[in-house]
Amino acid sequence: MRKGRFASLSIDAHAPEPLLFGPLTLFDLRVPASEDDAQIAGERVRLLAGSIPFLAGSHLLWSLTLLGLLFLDTGALPLAGLPLAGLLVLDIALLAMIRRPMASHRKARLVLLYLGASAMLLGAAGHLVGAQAPLLAQAAMIAALSAGIASFFLFPLLLIVSCAVTIGGILLMTPQSPFLPVAAAASLLFGVLSVGRARDLIFSAQQQLAAQWEAMQAGRFIEEFEGTGRGWFWETNADGQVTYLSEALAAKLDLAKDGAIGTRFEELLLVRGGEGSDDARRSLGFHLAARFPFNDLVVRAPTCQSSWWSLSGTPQFDECGRFLGFRGIGANLSDQLRSEAEQTKLARYDSLTGLPNRVMMRATLDDALANAAARRQGCALMMLDLDRFKQVNDTLGHPVGDLLLKQVAARLRDTLGDDGRAGRVGGDEFEAIFPGIAEEARLAEIAARIITEISRPYDLEGNRVEIGTSVGIVVARPGKAYAAALIKEADLALYAAKAAGRGTFRFFAEEMHAEAAERQILENDLRDSLTKGQLRILYQPIVDAVTEEPVAFEALLRWQHPTRGLLLPADFLGAAEECALMPRLGAWVLREACSEAAKWPGHVRIAVNLSPAQVADPGLASVVTGALASAGLAPDRLELEIGESAFPADGDGPARILSRLKSLGVRLALDNFGTGRSGLGHLRDAPLDKIKIDRSFVRGAEAKGSRNAAIIRAIVVLGESLGMDTTAEGAETLEELALIRSLGCSQVQGFLFGKAVPGAEAAALAATSRPTAEVVGFSRPPRHKLLRNGLLEYGGESLQVRLRNISGDGAMVECERPLPEDAEVVLDLEEAGRIPAVVRWCQRGQAGLRFAQPFELRKLSRTRPGPAGLKMLTPDYLELRPEAPAPGPSPLVRKKSGGR
């Protein structure tokens, strides 16, 4: 037994050390100090015994050669043959004795004695040969002398003695021999090489014995551990096939131990049923396929419903990074241990989605980086952020948001499969780690697949919800990446994806560090902009489409940066959203705009844009109330513009969001209609007063073949049907203005009527504006479609026209002859009489007329009894009672045949 080794389990305490020169030269001759030394000495003596026949053969060969050369030279048998014959007899005796059972150190000592006796015989032979012998004879003598050097090269002391014998024999033969310096130099070289080589062999043998002992001890411990029934060990090759499986586990699986060899490991542990079994199979398959380490994976035996196991495994790689297979351990879980394992899982996994949490994902990333260094292959990290998730929480409630997160997690898990591992690291933030995947093309394909799957609609408690996701990707170089730096770089890539319009992915690039630093500086400057008075509000007029009088101004925010100059909202509002400054900026804009509008005439309104963050703020109604009260502005003079991006995809969110604002008495407008997620449900449920048609429809609408005009007309008709005004944005040419008028838009906004101006200029422009019938209610009287022929008197001529629609202050007619603007005409509608009017516009066979005096619509249909006493159809709006309610269909009354 090894003394002291079994008492200590520290491998380093028993690690062999290279021998010094003194112990090394005496190693073969001294009594072994340990069992290891005895085993090593025995192996060396076997080598020594194998070299004796070579030594004896060398002596015989060179002795015969020497005697032959001397016989040819003298013609007589030389006397040197006698000691050489004695040397051969001594060799034969050594061969016989070295094979007898004897302690290794005794055999080494016997060889040392042999060297002493052979030295005397070889010395005598050299002396008898003498300096008069031929040079070839001297060389043969030296070869016989040096035979011991070649035979005992691996044994330092014996080699040193052999070198001494060689040099001594040369001196006895001839002190002036030219071979003496060569022999001395060769002896010194061989001595140094022998010591080094022997030390390496002995040290290597000691290491091998130590490893064998440790393997034996490990095997013993494995047997004892598996014998307790508490756990077992397993091993697979690079193909995932089992190469070692304990007998205890084989028995649990109802397999013979040899029968399990060659089977794929995941097939042996196929979990049948049970809560969480799919997650266990998916996680095990991911780690085995990704060659990624795992710990404490709880699974259940397929053949025993009461057996629960905790699996751990580590991938094995060689020095070149080639995958060799897995080695691991499985522990049998008792009820208590299983409960502890479940508690440990709760601490490492998200309770809502079942995905790994931030702590677990950080540990997984650390393991992935270490794994990447071992396999010499990169890995990748993705950061995901859900787009529009906060709106779902705010409009549909947190329970629906939780259901959405669960479905997102399930889709993410299914999309990744065995390629990567996903985790939830925040409210709507997720991570995905991809061990062994560094190809950008493959990562791009996975990211695109993730975005597509997560963006598909969700059905949550009867609500159809649509969200998106943005993805930032960073690839880690094996052995040259750190987890904290990698997470930061993935965040930068995610921000770049959001800045690119969301719903996309971006790979990290080094220049993103500079962009992040610049963005941080911009955010810090933006926080100080209010206190330093750098923000400005400009006002762009909104005019009546017919009278061209300003009826409102839209408040537009500008930032006069001290070094970057005048910045537009697109340059800094994104940063304001990111650093949660939008509610603060929006409240300031509301206060300033209302304060400025209080200086204007009472018929001019102020329009202020609301960001999605403001709409989602529960305190928005209080902010609006405070701004109105502080400025002393009537609520109906404030119009709040809300973009479609502030609305969730579905649900009753719009009505609930805007009803609180509408109850204050302010007006609400849907901004940029037609460019976002346009849904008729917004117009149906939200208490809106106006639709703003996006400028993208106005531009180019007058061009031949453009469909924009038809779209604008459809929006106008929709707005009229719902009792809403329509404002066309972006009018820049007279042709666009004429088209807007012909299509019936209520108001126009664009550079044609003025760019955004400071408050003083806006106040001066507002002071010169004249209130009109449309401005009084900020909505023109309802126009009624009516097809009726009539005459239009102009310049002494009577022109045939067709009435298209009419209101109390104007009408639109179809007329083949062009009419100049501001021309005075008379519209003759038979029973309604002659109506003086002014031409406001004329284009494409249509003309807009403005009546000189308000017109009573009831004159269009005076009731006349027919032959049978029946009456004509009379719409509600033509009834005599002005206080009568407008809704509801009118009774149908037929006129007798032959009547008009």
PDB file of C-alpha atoms in Angstrom, residues 335-516:
ATOM      1  CA  ASP A 335     -38.703  14.007  -1.837  1.00  0.00           C
ATOM      2  CA  GLN A 336     -36.693  16.431   0.257  1.00  0.00           C
ATOM      3  CA  LEU A 337     -33.972  16.819  -2.353  1.00  0.00           C
ATOM      4  CA  ARG A 338     -36.596  17.199  -5.044  1.00  0.00           C
ATOM      5  CA  SER A 339     -38.254  19.959  -3.053  1.00  0.00           C
ATOM      6  CA  GLU A 340     -34.893  21.661  -2.638  1.00  0.00           C
ATOM      7  CA  ALA A 341     -34.249  21.303  -6.363  1.00  0.00           C
ATOM      8  CA  GLU A 342     -37.615  22.891  -7.130  1.00  0.00           C
ATOM      9  CA  GLN A 343     -36.819  25.778  -4.774  1.00  0.00           C
ATOM     10  CA  THR A 344     -33.475  26.211  -6.485  1.00  0.00           C
ATOM     11  CA  LYS A 345     -35.270  26.245  -9.834  1.00  0.00           C
ATOM     12  CA  LEU A 346     -37.647  28.963  -8.630  1.00  0.00           C
ATOM     13  CA  ALA A 347     -34.642  31.079  -7.707  1.00  0.00           C
ATOM     14  CA  ARG A 348     -33.134  30.660 -11.171  1.00  0.00           C
ATOM     15  CA  TYR A 349     -36.239  30.684 -13.386  1.00  0.00           C
ATOM     16  CA  ASP A 350     -38.902  33.289 -14.075  1.00  0.00           C
ATOM     17  CA  SER A 351     -42.101  32.297 -12.293  1.00  0.00           C
ATOM     18  CA  LEU A 352     -44.366  33.756 -15.006  1.00  0.00           C
ATOM     19  CA  THR A 353     -42.836  32.412 -18.226  1.00  0.00           C
ATOM     20  CA  GLY A 354     -40.771  29.495 -16.924  1.00  0.00           C
ATOM     21  CA  LEU A 355     -37.717  30.865 -18.755  1.00  0.00           C
ATOM     22  CA  PRO A 356     -34.360  31.371 -16.999  1.00  0.00           C
ATOM     23  CA  ASN A 357     -34.194  34.691 -15.169  1.00  0.00           C
ATOM     24  CA  ARG A 358     -31.472  37.342 -15.269  1.00  0.00           C
ATOM     25  CA  VAL A 359     -29.246  35.569 -12.714  1.00  0.00           C
ATOM     26  CA  MET A 360     -29.488  32.251 -14.548  1.00  0.00           C
ATOM     27  CA  MET A 361     -28.873  33.862 -17.936  1.00  0.00           C
ATOM     28  CA  ARG A 362     -25.756  35.604 -16.620  1.00  0.00           C
ATOM     29  CA  ALA A 363     -24.421  32.288 -15.328  1.00  0.00           C
ATOM     30  CA  THR A 364     -25.322  30.669 -18.657  1.00  0.00           C
ATOM     31  CA  LEU A 365     -23.467  33.404 -20.531  1.00  0.00           C
ATOM     32  CA  ASP A 366     -20.386  32.893 -18.356  1.00  0.00           C
ATOM     33  CA  ASP A 367     -20.529  29.159 -19.098  1.00  0.00           C
ATOM     34  CA  ALA A 368     -21.038  29.859 -22.804  1.00  0.00           C
ATOM     35  CA  LEU A 369     -17.947  32.055 -22.947  1.00  0.00           C
ATOM     36  CA  ALA A 370     -15.869  29.434 -21.132  1.00  0.00           C
ATOM     37  CA  ASN A 371     -17.303  26.781 -23.438  1.00  0.00           C
ATOM     38  CA  ALA A 372     -16.450  28.924 -26.482  1.00  0.00           C
ATOM     39  CA  ALA A 373     -12.862  29.226 -25.307  1.00  0.00           C
ATOM     40  CA  ALA A 374     -12.587  25.443 -24.805  1.00  0.00           C
ATOM     41  CA  ARG A 375     -14.046  24.560 -28.184  1.00  0.00           C
ATOM     42  CA  ARG A 376     -12.288  27.492 -29.911  1.00  0.00           C
ATOM     43  CA  GLN A 377     -15.530  28.618 -31.467  1.00  0.00           C
ATOM     44  CA  GLY A 378     -17.470  31.816 -30.889  1.00  0.00           C
ATOM     45  CA  CYS A 379     -20.908  32.237 -29.382  1.00  0.00           C
ATOM     46  CA  ALA A 380     -23.602  34.896 -29.793  1.00  0.00           C
ATOM     47  CA  LEU A 381     -25.936  36.902 -27.567  1.00  0.00           C
ATOM     48  CA  MET A 382     -29.253  38.444 -28.607  1.00  0.00           C
ATOM     49  CA  MET A 383     -31.148  41.099 -26.662  1.00  0.00           C
ATOM     50  CA  LEU A 384     -34.870  41.406 -27.418  1.00  0.00           C
ATOM     51  CA  ASP A 385     -37.309  44.135 -26.445  1.00  0.00           C
ATOM     52  CA  LEU A 386     -41.031  43.955 -27.154  1.00  0.00           C
ATOM     53  CA  ASP A 387     -42.481  46.891 -29.111  1.00  0.00           C
ATOM     54  CA  ARG A 388     -45.782  48.388 -27.912  1.00  0.00           C
ATOM     55  CA  PHE A 389     -45.986  46.062 -24.896  1.00  0.00           C
ATOM     56  CA  LYS A 390     -46.499  48.944 -22.449  1.00  0.00           C
ATOM     57  CA  GLN A 391     -49.569  50.049 -24.384  1.00  0.00           C
ATOM     58  CA  VAL A 392     -51.066  46.584 -23.942  1.00  0.00           C
ATOM     59  CA  ASN A 393     -50.498  46.795 -20.184  1.00  0.00           C
ATOM     60  CA  ASP A 394     -51.940  50.294 -19.964  1.00  0.00           C
ATOM     61  CA  THR A 395     -55.013  49.676 -22.107  1.00  0.00           C
ATOM     62  CA  LEU A 396     -55.913  46.024 -21.489  1.00  0.00           C
ATOM     63  CA  GLY A 397     -54.483  45.574 -18.005  1.00  0.00           C
ATOM     64  CA  HIS A 398     -51.608  43.657 -16.469  1.00  0.00           C
ATOM     65  CA  PRO A 399     -53.349  40.239 -16.450  1.00  0.00           C
ATOM     66  CA  VAL A 400     -53.613  40.404 -20.226  1.00  0.00           C
ATOM     67  CA  GLY A 401     -50.004  41.593 -20.357  1.00  0.00           C
ATOM     68  CA  ASP A 402     -48.962  38.532 -18.335  1.00  0.00           C
ATOM     69  CA  LEU A 403     -50.786  36.231 -20.745  1.00  0.00           C
ATOM     70  CA  LEU A 404     -49.020  37.962 -23.609  1.00  0.00           C
ATOM     71  CA  LEU A 405     -45.608  37.423 -21.996  1.00  0.00           C
ATOM     72  CA  LYS A 406     -46.354  33.717 -21.563  1.00  0.00           C
ATOM     73  CA  GLN A 407     -47.258  33.328 -25.223  1.00  0.00           C
ATOM     74  CA  VAL A 408     -44.203  35.323 -26.296  1.00  0.00           C
ATOM     75  CA  ALA A 409     -41.995  33.048 -24.184  1.00  0.00           C
ATOM     76  CA  ALA A 410     -43.561  29.936 -25.724  1.00  0.00           C
ATOM     77  CA  ARG A 411     -43.060  31.249 -29.269  1.00  0.00           C
ATOM     78  CA  LEU A 412     -39.488  32.262 -28.505  1.00  0.00           C
ATOM     79  CA  ARG A 413     -38.714  28.842 -27.046  1.00  0.00           C
ATOM     80  CA  ASP A 414     -40.224  27.031 -30.038  1.00  0.00           C
ATOM     81  CA  THR A 415     -38.474  29.309 -32.532  1.00  0.00           C
ATOM     82  CA  LEU A 416     -35.026  28.782 -31.029  1.00  0.00           C
ATOM     83  CA  GLY A 417     -35.346  25.019 -30.615  1.00  0.00           C
ATOM     84  CA  ASP A 418     -31.923  23.512 -29.925  1.00  0.00           C
ATOM     85  CA  ASP A 419     -30.051  26.443 -31.474  1.00  0.00           C
ATOM     86  CA  GLY A 420     -30.095  28.655 -28.407  1.00  0.00           C
ATOM     87  CA  ARG A 421     -31.417  29.256 -24.915  1.00  0.00           C
ATOM     88  CA  ALA A 422     -33.848  32.079 -24.143  1.00  0.00           C
ATOM     89  CA  GLY A 423     -34.460  33.854 -20.857  1.00  0.00           C
ATOM     90  CA  ARG A 424     -36.508  36.732 -19.480  1.00  0.00           C
ATOM     91  CA  VAL A 425     -34.323  39.413 -17.928  1.00  0.00           C
ATOM     92  CA  GLY A 426     -36.866  42.204 -17.354  1.00  0.00           C
ATOM     93  CA  GLY A 427     -40.476  43.275 -17.806  1.00  0.00           C
ATOM     94  CA  ASP A 428     -40.606  42.908 -21.592  1.00  0.00           C
ATOM     95  CA  GLU A 429     -36.914  42.199 -22.164  1.00  0.00           C
ATOM     96  CA  PHE A 430     -35.572  38.824 -23.218  1.00  0.00           C
ATOM     97  CA  GLU A 431     -32.141  37.353 -23.954  1.00  0.00           C
ATOM     98  CA  ALA A 432     -31.058  34.464 -26.147  1.00  0.00           C
ATOM     99  CA  ILE A 433     -27.653  32.768 -25.953  1.00  0.00           C
ATOM    100  CA  PHE A 434     -26.280  30.727 -28.859  1.00  0.00           C
ATOM    101  CA  PRO A 435     -23.270  28.564 -27.891  1.00  0.00           C
ATOM    102  CA  GLY A 436     -21.077  27.648 -30.830  1.00  0.00           C
ATOM    103  CA  ILE A 437     -22.927  29.884 -33.344  1.00  0.00           C
ATOM    104  CA  ALA A 438     -20.900  32.810 -34.703  1.00  0.00           C
ATOM    105  CA  GLU A 439     -21.966  33.007 -38.379  1.00  0.00           C
ATOM    106  CA  GLU A 440     -23.761  36.303 -38.994  1.00  0.00           C
ATOM    107  CA  ALA A 441     -25.842  34.863 -41.833  1.00  0.00           C
ATOM    108  CA  ARG A 442     -27.282  32.164 -39.588  1.00  0.00           C
ATOM    109  CA  LEU A 443     -27.862  34.598 -36.715  1.00  0.00           C
ATOM    110  CA  ALA A 444     -29.615  36.998 -39.090  1.00  0.00           C
ATOM    111  CA  GLU A 445     -31.903  34.192 -40.251  1.00  0.00           C
ATOM    112  CA  ILE A 446     -32.726  33.266 -36.636  1.00  0.00           C
ATOM    113  CA  ALA A 447     -33.389  36.914 -35.700  1.00  0.00           C
ATOM    114  CA  ALA A 448     -35.690  37.400 -38.682  1.00  0.00           C
ATOM    115  CA  ARG A 449     -37.577  34.233 -37.727  1.00  0.00           C
ATOM    116  CA  ILE A 450     -37.955  35.474 -34.142  1.00  0.00           C
ATOM    117  CA  ILE A 451     -39.324  38.852 -35.285  1.00  0.00           C
ATOM    118  CA  THR A 452     -41.802  37.176 -37.639  1.00  0.00           C
ATOM    119  CA  GLU A 453     -43.100  34.751 -35.010  1.00  0.00           C
ATOM    120  CA  ILE A 454     -43.434  37.279 -32.195  1.00  0.00           C
ATOM    121  CA  SER A 455     -45.144  39.792 -34.503  1.00  0.00           C
ATOM    122  CA  ARG A 456     -47.974  37.401 -35.378  1.00  0.00           C
ATOM    123  CA  PRO A 457     -51.298  38.474 -33.761  1.00  0.00           C
ATOM    124  CA  TYR A 458     -52.266  37.121 -30.324  1.00  0.00           C
ATOM    125  CA  ASP A 459     -55.744  36.222 -29.132  1.00  0.00           C
ATOM    126  CA  LEU A 460     -55.917  37.177 -25.449  1.00  0.00           C
ATOM    127  CA  GLU A 461     -59.287  36.863 -23.712  1.00  0.00           C
ATOM    128  CA  GLY A 462     -61.127  37.934 -26.832  1.00  0.00           C
ATOM    129  CA  ASN A 463     -58.721  40.759 -27.642  1.00  0.00           C
ATOM    130  CA  ARG A 464     -56.642  40.643 -30.803  1.00  0.00           C
ATOM    131  CA  VAL A 465     -53.251  42.046 -29.868  1.00  0.00           C
ATOM    132  CA  GLU A 466     -50.380  42.859 -32.187  1.00  0.00           C
ATOM    133  CA  ILE A 467     -46.886  43.688 -30.953  1.00  0.00           C
ATOM    134  CA  GLY A 468     -43.418  43.501 -32.411  1.00  0.00           C
ATOM    135  CA  THR A 469     -39.864  43.079 -31.247  1.00  0.00           C
ATOM    136  CA  SER A 470     -36.465  44.613 -31.879  1.00  0.00           C
ATOM    137  CA  VAL A 471     -33.290  42.527 -31.650  1.00  0.00           C
ATOM    138  CA  GLY A 472     -29.674  43.446 -30.944  1.00  0.00           C
ATOM    139  CA  ILE A 473     -26.983  40.862 -31.754  1.00  0.00           C
ATOM    140  CA  VAL A 474     -23.346  40.596 -30.690  1.00  0.00           C
ATOM    141  CA  VAL A 475     -20.874  37.813 -31.496  1.00  0.00           C
ATOM    142  CA  ALA A 476     -18.222  36.909 -28.909  1.00  0.00           C
ATOM    143  CA  ARG A 477     -14.731  35.944 -29.959  1.00  0.00           C
ATOM    144  CA  PRO A 478     -13.604  32.745 -28.205  1.00  0.00           C
ATOM    145  CA  GLY A 479     -11.437  33.479 -25.192  1.00  0.00           C
ATOM    146  CA  LYS A 480     -11.509  37.256 -25.763  1.00  0.00           C
ATOM    147  CA  ALA A 481     -14.907  38.361 -24.469  1.00  0.00           C
ATOM    148  CA  TYR A 482     -16.376  39.179 -21.083  1.00  0.00           C
ATOM    149  CA  ALA A 483     -20.012  38.822 -20.089  1.00  0.00           C
ATOM    150  CA  ALA A 484     -20.522  42.397 -18.837  1.00  0.00           C
ATOM    151  CA  ALA A 485     -19.005  43.934 -21.974  1.00  0.00           C
ATOM    152  CA  LEU A 486     -20.988  41.560 -24.188  1.00  0.00           C
ATOM    153  CA  ILE A 487     -24.302  42.522 -22.553  1.00  0.00           C
ATOM    154  CA  LYS A 488     -23.518  46.216 -22.987  1.00  0.00           C
ATOM    155  CA  GLU A 489     -22.684  45.734 -26.663  1.00  0.00           C
ATOM    156  CA  ALA A 490     -25.899  43.768 -27.225  1.00  0.00           C
ATOM    157  CA  ASP A 491     -27.820  46.645 -25.597  1.00  0.00           C
ATOM    158  CA  LEU A 492     -26.185  49.099 -27.996  1.00  0.00           C
ATOM    159  CA  ALA A 493     -27.162  46.921 -30.953  1.00  0.00           C
ATOM    160  CA  LEU A 494     -30.735  46.729 -29.601  1.00  0.00           C
ATOM    161  CA  TYR A 495     -30.902  50.511 -29.350  1.00  0.00           C
ATOM    162  CA  ALA A 496     -29.705  50.763 -32.953  1.00  0.00           C
ATOM    163  CA  ALA A 497     -32.494  48.387 -33.994  1.00  0.00           C
ATOM    164  CA  LYS A 498     -35.069  50.560 -32.216  1.00  0.00           C
ATOM    165  CA  ALA A 499     -33.658  53.696 -33.797  1.00  0.00           C
ATOM    166  CA  ALA A 500     -33.944  52.029 -37.219  1.00  0.00           C
ATOM    167  CA  GLY A 501     -37.719  51.905 -36.844  1.00  0.00           C
ATOM    168  CA  ARG A 502     -38.276  48.905 -34.533  1.00  0.00           C
ATOM    169  CA  GLY A 503     -39.335  45.491 -35.722  1.00  0.00           C
ATOM    170  CA  THR A 504     -35.845  44.777 -37.056  1.00  0.00           C
ATOM    171  CA  PHE A 505     -32.409  43.581 -35.895  1.00  0.00           C
ATOM    172  CA  ARG A 506     -28.923  45.025 -35.850  1.00  0.00           C
ATOM    173  CA  PHE A 507     -25.476  43.553 -35.266  1.00  0.00           C
ATOM    174  CA  PHE A 508     -23.123  45.345 -32.896  1.00  0.00           C
ATOM    175  CA  ALA A 509     -20.491  47.547 -34.532  1.00  0.00           C
ATOM    176  CA  GLU A 510     -17.633  49.387 -32.852  1.00  0.00           C
ATOM    177  CA  GLU A 511     -18.954  52.778 -33.926  1.00  0.00           C
ATOM    178  CA  MET A 512     -21.995  52.186 -31.735  1.00  0.00           C
ATOM    179  CA  HIS A 513     -19.845  53.015 -28.713  1.00  0.00           C
ATOM    180  CA  ALA A 514     -19.309  56.518 -30.087  1.00  0.00           C
ATOM    181  CA  GLU A 515     -23.007  56.811 -30.944  1.00  0.00           C
ATOM    182  CA  ALA A 516     -23.950  55.741 -27.422  1.00  0.00           C
TER     183      ALA A 516
END
